[in-house]
Amino acid sequence: YVCSSCGRTHAVGRSCGNRHCPTCQQHKTKAWLTKQTDRLLPCPYFLITFTVPSALRAFIRSHQRICYAALFEASSAALQTLAADPKYLGSKRIGFFGVLHTWGRTLEYHPHVHYVVPGGAINEDGTRWLPSRANFFVPVKALSVIFRAKFREIMDRIGLLAKIDKDVWRQKWVVHSRAVGDGRASLQYLAPYVFRVAISDRRIVSFDDHQVTFSYRKSGSNQCRKMTLDPLEFIRRFLQHVLPRGFQKVRHYGFLSPNSRHGLEAVRWLVYLHNNQIYVLLARCALEKPDPLPPVRCAECGARMYVAAILQPTYCDTS
């Protein structure tokens, strides 16, 4: 590329399109965030996170496609089961979506699922909105017990239960639930994880044939730290977060599912009706599609750059 202002030339890696590439797909984050923000309902939201014991992580890493699907199945079923309890919402017809996340700040393996959940449900005949409390959705202790039981049932059903240490089922499984207001903050938090990989190029401080150094922030601290790893260990940590081919890491359930009998606008109308608010149906204007990729900018002056030449890869004959 050649800068239109300062005339500098820059070599820019061509996009490969792989969802695990640090360079590709970053432009989709803003579009996803805009779409999900537009779908928010006028009600309180919760960010609910399902985690698994550390003793189970090695097993999950060895059976990723099966276990990741089981995490989604068990956690979503646990949410719907507890929401159906008359002590809470009294209906399993809730709507939510989840994002699978597998890495920690130093690339360690830590699979868990984040759910963004509107605080309420539709009653069984679909005519009324049943709100939750603004700061409470369902009890996390009971939720963790149901989650553990359902995950165990799935492992038994598919014939993998005998391969798991029995102590795992006696341990406490941790589920976090946090009220997040109107939901915008939780979307801001999750958006980077949808299209981001375990580590970005800007976090890599230096590397050579003997070591790789990258920056990270310890949980609960804003202080930037550095970690140095052997190249093979760095590659091992990175590759354990590459998802199985074609695996869907974002999943929608209930009335947020594309297959729901109740459209999102119908649910929104029920929420407005419950809150004694005026619901206005607006015709959506056809908007121009944004550019699929933002313009490439010069790293020196920030001006727009233009393609000067396409360089084909060269290969060395080491025979």
mmCIF file of N, CA, C and O in Angstrom, residues 29 99-101 103 105 114 189-197 249:
data_model
loop_
_atom_site.group_PDB
_atom_site.id
_atom_site.type_symbol
_atom_site.label_atom_id
_atom_site.label_comp_id
_atom_site.label_asym_id
_atom_site.label_seq_id
_atom_site.Cartn_x
_atom_site.Cartn_y
_atom_site.Cartn_z
ATOM 1 N N THR A 29 -17.033 -6.701 14.362
ATOM 2 C CA THR A 29 -17.423 -6.480 15.753
ATOM 3 C C THR A 29 -18.417 -5.334 15.881
ATOM 4 O O THR A 29 -19.447 -5.455 16.553
ATOM 5 N N VAL A 99 -22.363 -16.860 24.426
ATOM 6 C CA VAL A 99 -21.094 -16.792 23.693
ATOM 7 C C VAL A 99 -20.094 -17.695 24.397
ATOM 8 O O VAL A 99 -19.865 -17.542 25.605
ATOM 9 N N LEU A 100 -19.492 -18.627 23.657
ATOM 10 C CA LEU A 100 -18.465 -19.504 24.214
ATOM 11 C C LEU A 100 -17.131 -18.767 24.278
ATOM 12 O O LEU A 100 -16.727 -18.116 23.318
ATOM 13 N N HIS A 101 -16.459 -18.873 25.413
ATOM 14 C CA HIS A 101 -15.162 -18.229 25.622
ATOM 15 C C HIS A 101 -14.245 -19.276 26.254
ATOM 16 O O HIS A 101 -14.650 -19.950 27.211
ATOM 17 N N TRP A 103 -10.493 -18.827 26.744
ATOM 18 C CA TRP A 103 -9.152 -18.451 27.183
ATOM 19 C C TRP A 103 -9.177 -17.463 28.345
ATOM 20 O O TRP A 103 -10.124 -16.721 28.559
ATOM 21 N N ARG A 105 -6.341 -14.595 30.501
ATOM 22 C CA ARG A 105 -5.483 -13.485 30.084
ATOM 23 C C ARG A 105 -4.091 -13.938 29.637
ATOM 24 O O ARG A 105 -3.437 -13.265 28.860
ATOM 25 N N HIS A 114 -20.868 -17.282 28.432
ATOM 26 C CA HIS A 114 -21.533 -16.067 28.909
ATOM 27 C C HIS A 114 -22.918 -15.984 28.257
ATOM 28 O O HIS A 114 -23.044 -16.124 27.026
ATOM 29 N N TYR A 189 -19.053 -5.609 26.463
ATOM 30 C CA TYR A 189 -18.082 -6.541 27.021
ATOM 31 C C TYR A 189 -17.912 -7.772 26.130
ATOM 32 O O TYR A 189 -16.790 -8.243 25.907
ATOM 33 N N LEU A 190 -19.017 -8.289 25.594
ATOM 34 C CA LEU A 190 -18.964 -9.539 24.838
ATOM 35 C C LEU A 190 -18.576 -9.356 23.376
ATOM 36 O O LEU A 190 -18.035 -10.287 22.761
ATOM 37 N N ALA A 191 -18.851 -8.192 22.810
ATOM 38 C CA ALA A 191 -18.621 -7.990 21.380
ATOM 39 C C ALA A 191 -17.215 -8.364 20.925
ATOM 40 O O ALA A 191 -17.050 -9.049 19.911
ATOM 41 N N PRO A 192 -16.164 -7.958 21.641
ATOM 42 C CA PRO A 192 -14.819 -8.343 21.183
ATOM 43 C C PRO A 192 -14.589 -9.846 21.173
ATOM 44 O O PRO A 192 -13.841 -10.358 20.344
ATOM 45 N N TYR A 193 -15.239 -10.580 22.092
ATOM 46 C CA TYR A 193 -15.016 -12.015 22.168
ATOM 47 C C TYR A 193 -15.644 -12.761 20.993
ATOM 48 O O TYR A 193 -15.238 -13.872 20.668
ATOM 49 N N VAL A 194 -16.666 -12.170 20.375
ATOM 50 C CA VAL A 194 -17.355 -12.848 19.287
ATOM 51 C C VAL A 194 -16.444 -12.996 18.076
ATOM 52 O O VAL A 194 -16.441 -14.026 17.397
ATOM 53 N N PHE A 195 -15.635 -11.980 17.788
ATOM 54 C CA PHE A 195 -14.792 -12.012 16.589
ATOM 55 C C PHE A 195 -13.297 -11.900 16.913
ATOM 56 O O PHE A 195 -12.496 -11.733 16.017
ATOM 57 N N ARG A 196 -12.953 -12.015 18.191
ATOM 58 C CA ARG A 196 -11.547 -11.896 18.559
ATOM 59 C C ARG A 196 -10.969 -13.271 18.881
ATOM 60 O O ARG A 196 -11.682 -14.165 19.324
ATOM 61 N N VAL A 197 -9.672 -13.424 18.643
ATOM 62 C CA VAL A 197 -9.003 -14.675 18.982
ATOM 63 C C VAL A 197 -8.301 -14.529 20.322
ATOM 64 O O VAL A 197 -8.349 -13.475 20.959
ATOM 65 N N LYS A 249 -20.174 -20.683 17.905
ATOM 66 C CA LYS A 249 -19.807 -20.214 19.239
ATOM 67 C C LYS A 249 -20.805 -19.231 19.827
ATOM 68 O O LYS A 249 -20.709 -18.901 21.013
#
